XYZ file of N, CA and C in Angstrom:
336
model
N 9.384 60.177 174.700
C 10.748 60.681 174.668
C 10.836 61.921 175.546
N 11.800 61.922 176.458
C 12.046 63.089 177.308
C 13.351 63.732 176.904
N 13.412 65.051 177.068
C 14.623 65.769 176.707
C 14.953 66.772 177.797
N 16.229 66.824 178.179
C 16.732 67.854 179.093
C 17.934 68.478 178.427
N 17.944 69.808 178.420
C 18.957 70.485 177.629
C 19.497 71.705 178.360
N 20.796 71.857 178.337
C 21.417 73.111 178.723
C 22.246 73.510 177.507
N 22.965 74.603 177.601
C 23.746 75.028 176.438
C 24.824 74.025 176.063
N 25.384 73.340 177.069
C 26.489 72.449 176.749
C 26.203 70.974 176.991
N 25.005 70.648 177.488
C 24.674 69.258 177.792
C 23.238 68.978 177.389
N 23.033 67.771 176.881
C 21.708 67.372 176.427
C 21.535 65.879 176.721
N 20.407 65.510 177.311
C 20.096 64.102 177.560
C 18.720 63.802 176.962
N 18.674 62.770 176.149
C 17.424 62.381 175.495
C 17.167 60.914 175.798
N 15.945 60.579 176.182
C 15.613 59.184 176.466
C 14.678 58.638 175.397
N 14.923 57.387 175.047
C 14.045 56.668 174.118
C 13.801 55.284 174.688
N 12.535 54.913 174.774
C 12.186 53.589 175.283
C 11.587 52.766 174.155
N 12.159 51.584 173.978
C 11.666 50.665 172.965
C 11.489 49.312 173.625
N 10.252 48.902 173.803
C 9.987 47.657 174.526
C 10.407 47.819 175.975
N 11.296 46.933 176.433
C 11.753 47.002 177.821
C 13.136 47.630 177.945
N 13.616 48.271 176.876
C 14.946 48.891 176.896
C 14.807 50.406 176.813
N 15.370 51.077 177.798
C 15.400 52.540 177.797
C 16.836 52.978 177.546
N 17.025 53.745 176.469
C 18.348 54.251 176.139
C 18.380 55.746 176.392
N 19.411 56.181 177.104
C 19.612 57.601 177.382
C 20.808 58.049 176.542
N 20.562 58.979 175.633
C 21.609 59.499 174.748
C 22.137 60.797 175.344
N 23.446 60.837 175.636
C 24.062 62.027 176.205
C 24.858 62.755 175.136
N 24.709 64.068 175.105
C 25.407 64.900 174.132
C 26.078 66.055 174.855
N 27.297 66.376 174.443
C 27.975 67.553 174.992
C 28.946 67.215 176.095
N 28.828 67.948 177.205
C 29.767 67.821 178.317
C 29.020 67.505 179.606
N 29.386 66.393 180.231
C 28.786 65.988 181.506
C 29.775 66.329 182.609
N 29.507 67.431 183.307
C 30.382 67.853 184.397
C 29.535 68.357 185.557
N 30.200 68.843 186.577
C 29.525 69.282 187.800
C 28.388 70.260 187.534
N 28.563 71.161 186.581
C 27.566 72.205 186.336
C 26.235 71.675 185.798
N 26.240 70.502 185.165
C 24.993 69.962 184.609
C 24.493 68.739 185.382
N 25.142 68.450 186.501
C 24.740 67.311 187.320
C 23.251 67.326 187.678
N 22.681 68.472 188.086
C 21.244 68.464 188.403
C 20.373 68.042 187.224
N 20.718 68.481 186.020
C 19.953 68.083 184.828
C 20.044 66.584 184.600
N 21.255 66.046 184.719
C 21.466 64.621 184.492
C 20.722 63.792 185.534
N 20.804 64.213 186.793
C 20.091 63.483 187.864
C 18.581 63.498 187.642
N 18.046 64.614 187.160
C 16.613 64.738 186.892
C 16.165 63.697 185.869
N 16.987 63.483 184.863
C 16.671 62.502 183.830
C 16.790 61.085 184.383
N 17.855 60.830 185.152
C 18.185 59.466 185.541
C 17.402 58.926 186.736
N 17.051 59.785 187.692
C 16.434 59.281 188.928
C 15.214 58.396 188.707
N 14.251 58.794 187.875
C 13.094 57.892 187.704
C 13.442 56.606 186.958
N 14.489 56.623 186.157
C 14.849 55.448 185.356
C 15.632 54.415 186.149
N 16.499 54.877 187.031
C 17.387 53.971 187.768
C 16.586 52.957 188.570
N 15.503 53.377 189.199
C 14.722 52.489 190.045
C 13.677 51.670 189.320
N 13.545 51.836 188.018
C 12.535 51.106 187.242
C 13.077 49.729 186.879
N 12.686 48.726 187.665
C 13.204 47.375 187.459
C 12.593 46.701 186.233
N 11.583 47.307 185.633
C 10.979 46.745 184.424
C 11.719 47.136 183.158
N 12.716 47.985 183.291
C 13.462 48.460 182.131
C 14.930 48.045 182.190
N 15.466 47.672 181.047
C 16.914 47.541 180.899
C 17.403 48.944 180.567
N 18.391 49.425 181.281
C 18.853 50.794 181.126
C 20.187 50.832 180.386
N 20.241 51.658 179.328
C 21.451 51.801 178.521
C 21.767 53.289 178.422
N 23.028 53.627 178.637
C 23.464 55.008 178.430
C 24.386 55.021 177.223
N 24.015 55.815 176.221
C 24.782 55.918 174.991
C 25.613 57.196 175.039
N 26.931 57.048 174.936
C 27.845 58.182 175.056
C 28.416 58.633 173.707
N 27.850 58.147 172.614
C 28.390 58.415 171.281
C 28.677 59.905 171.045
N 27.797 60.785 171.509
C 27.947 62.227 171.261
C 28.426 63.011 172.478
N 28.940 62.299 173.483
C 29.479 62.976 174.661
C 30.921 63.379 174.375
N 31.222 64.657 174.554
C 32.573 65.148 174.273
C 33.476 65.141 175.496
N 32.863 65.240 176.691
C 33.656 65.389 177.913
C 32.868 64.855 179.095
N 33.594 64.247 180.033
C 32.988 63.832 181.302
C 34.022 64.078 182.394
N 33.573 64.623 183.530
C 34.502 64.835 184.646
C 34.241 63.801 185.729
N 34.946 63.935 186.845
C 34.825 62.937 187.920
C 33.416 62.886 188.497
N 32.705 63.995 188.480
C 31.323 64.004 188.967
C 30.444 63.133 188.076
N 30.595 63.294 186.767
C 29.831 62.477 185.823
C 30.151 61.005 185.956
N 31.440 60.703 186.097
C 31.851 59.310 186.291
C 31.248 58.762 187.582
N 31.252 59.577 188.631
C 30.669 59.153 189.908
C 29.192 58.825 189.791
N 28.467 59.617 189.010
C 27.041 59.351 188.815
C 26.851 58.030 188.069
N 27.652 57.809 187.024
C 27.552 56.543 186.289
C 27.829 55.356 187.210
N 28.831 55.491 188.075
C 29.147 54.402 189.010
C 28.026 54.190 190.027
N 27.396 55.269 190.479
C 26.298 55.114 191.442
C 25.089 54.457 190.776
N 24.853 54.762 189.504
C 23.773 54.097 188.765
C 24.095 52.611 188.625
N 25.335 52.312 188.262
C 25.771 50.919 188.131
C 25.545 50.158 189.430
N 25.950 50.758 190.543
C 25.815 50.113 191.852
C 24.340 49.891 192.203
N 23.506 50.896 191.961
C 22.075 50.773 192.272
C 21.422 49.690 191.423
N 21.703 49.689 190.128
C 21.110 48.704 189.217
C 21.609 47.294 189.551
N 22.884 47.164 189.887
C 23.440 45.866 190.260
C 22.738 45.340 191.516
N 22.512 46.226 192.475
C 21.838 45.833 193.708
C 20.410 45.367 193.480
N 19.775 45.904 192.445
C 18.404 45.498 192.103
C 18.390 44.319 191.131
N 19.585 43.898 190.694
C 19.741 42.799 189.747
C 19.005 43.065 188.442
N 19.166 44.293 187.921
C 18.590 44.653 186.624
C 19.692 45.193 185.713
N 19.478 45.081 184.427
C 20.517 45.404 183.452
C 20.830 46.895 183.374
N 22.126 47.154 183.209
C 22.627 48.499 182.972
C 23.858 48.390 182.091
N 23.909 49.204 181.043
C 25.057 49.171 180.142
C 25.405 50.580 179.692
N 26.661 50.768 179.378
C 27.149 52.007 178.768
C 27.674 51.606 177.408
N 27.193 52.274 176.347
C 27.593 51.875 175.003
C 28.110 53.048 174.181
N 28.783 52.703 173.098
C 29.326 53.661 172.137
C 30.137 54.771 172.816
N 31.120 54.332 173.608
C 31.970 55.272 174.345
C 33.015 55.851 173.383
N 33.063 57.186 173.245
C 34.065 57.802 172.361
C 35.486 57.510 172.846
N 36.462 57.489 171.924
C 37.841 57.136 172.280
C 38.425 57.961 173.430
N 38.186 59.272 173.452
C 38.780 60.099 174.509
C 38.168 59.784 175.878
N 36.907 59.409 175.905
C 36.255 59.048 177.169
C 36.635 57.620 177.554
N 36.754 56.736 176.559
C 37.204 55.372 176.828
C 38.594 55.392 177.462
N 39.454 56.272 176.971
C 40.806 56.399 177.514
C 40.746 56.794 178.997
N 39.864 57.715 179.331
C 39.680 58.134 180.727
C 39.142 56.974 181.567
N 38.157 56.234 181.028
C 37.619 55.069 181.732
C 38.721 54.037 181.971
N 39.584 53.844 180.966
C 40.686 52.884 181.106
C 41.681 53.351 182.171
N 42.034 54.630 182.135
C 43.011 55.180 183.086
C 42.508 55.106 184.521
N 41.205 55.273 184.713
C 40.649 55.251 186.065
C 40.273 53.832 186.503
N 40.363 52.877 185.587
C 40.081 51.489 185.939
C 38.615 51.116 185.986
N 37.743 51.953 185.425
C 36.308 51.643 185.507
C 35.764 50.987 184.246
N 36.574 50.863 183.211
C 36.107 50.258 181.945
C 35.485 48.885 182.166
N 36.097 48.104 183.027
C 35.619 46.726 183.240
C 34.199 46.695 183.795
N 33.806 47.743 184.507
C 32.452 47.783 185.078
C 31.393 48.132 184.034
N 31.823 48.790 182.957
C 30.885 49.198 181.924
C 30.939 48.308 180.699
N 31.774 47.268 180.727
C 31.875 46.350 179.601
C 30.552 45.591 179.458
N 30.171 45.298 178.219
C 28.923 44.541 178.014
C 28.984 43.191 178.739
N 27.887 42.862 179.388
C 27.824 41.603 180.134
C 26.638 40.798 179.640
N 26.918 39.603 179.198
C 25.853 38.758 178.660
C 24.895 38.289 179.760
N 25.438 37.989 180.938
C 24.619 37.439 182.017
C 24.415 38.436 183.135
N 24.093 39.675 182.800
C 23.967 40.691 183.840
C 22.574 40.721 184.453
N 21.708 39.821 184.051
C 20.352 39.824 184.609
C 20.243 38.843 185.739
């Protein structure tokens, strides 16, 4: 388990079998982008892992955070490996819906 923490943002990874889940807590914005990238960079390219980002405890995300999620999605799609975003809080789901990106993070049965 790896942990990266700032005062307002926290990312924790847990790997179980071939599934790596990244739990985000707090606020994902421009100021914590370096911390988030540090956690995600080694995971994004690992084709042996299914990657899941859990947003259950995320209170806020800005356009920078959304951009990072989209770049991870694009990279994982290009490698033909699984990527999912789960447990999206209502206020963040509303933002995903308004920006039109919800459909890209919807669970996909045949994403492999």
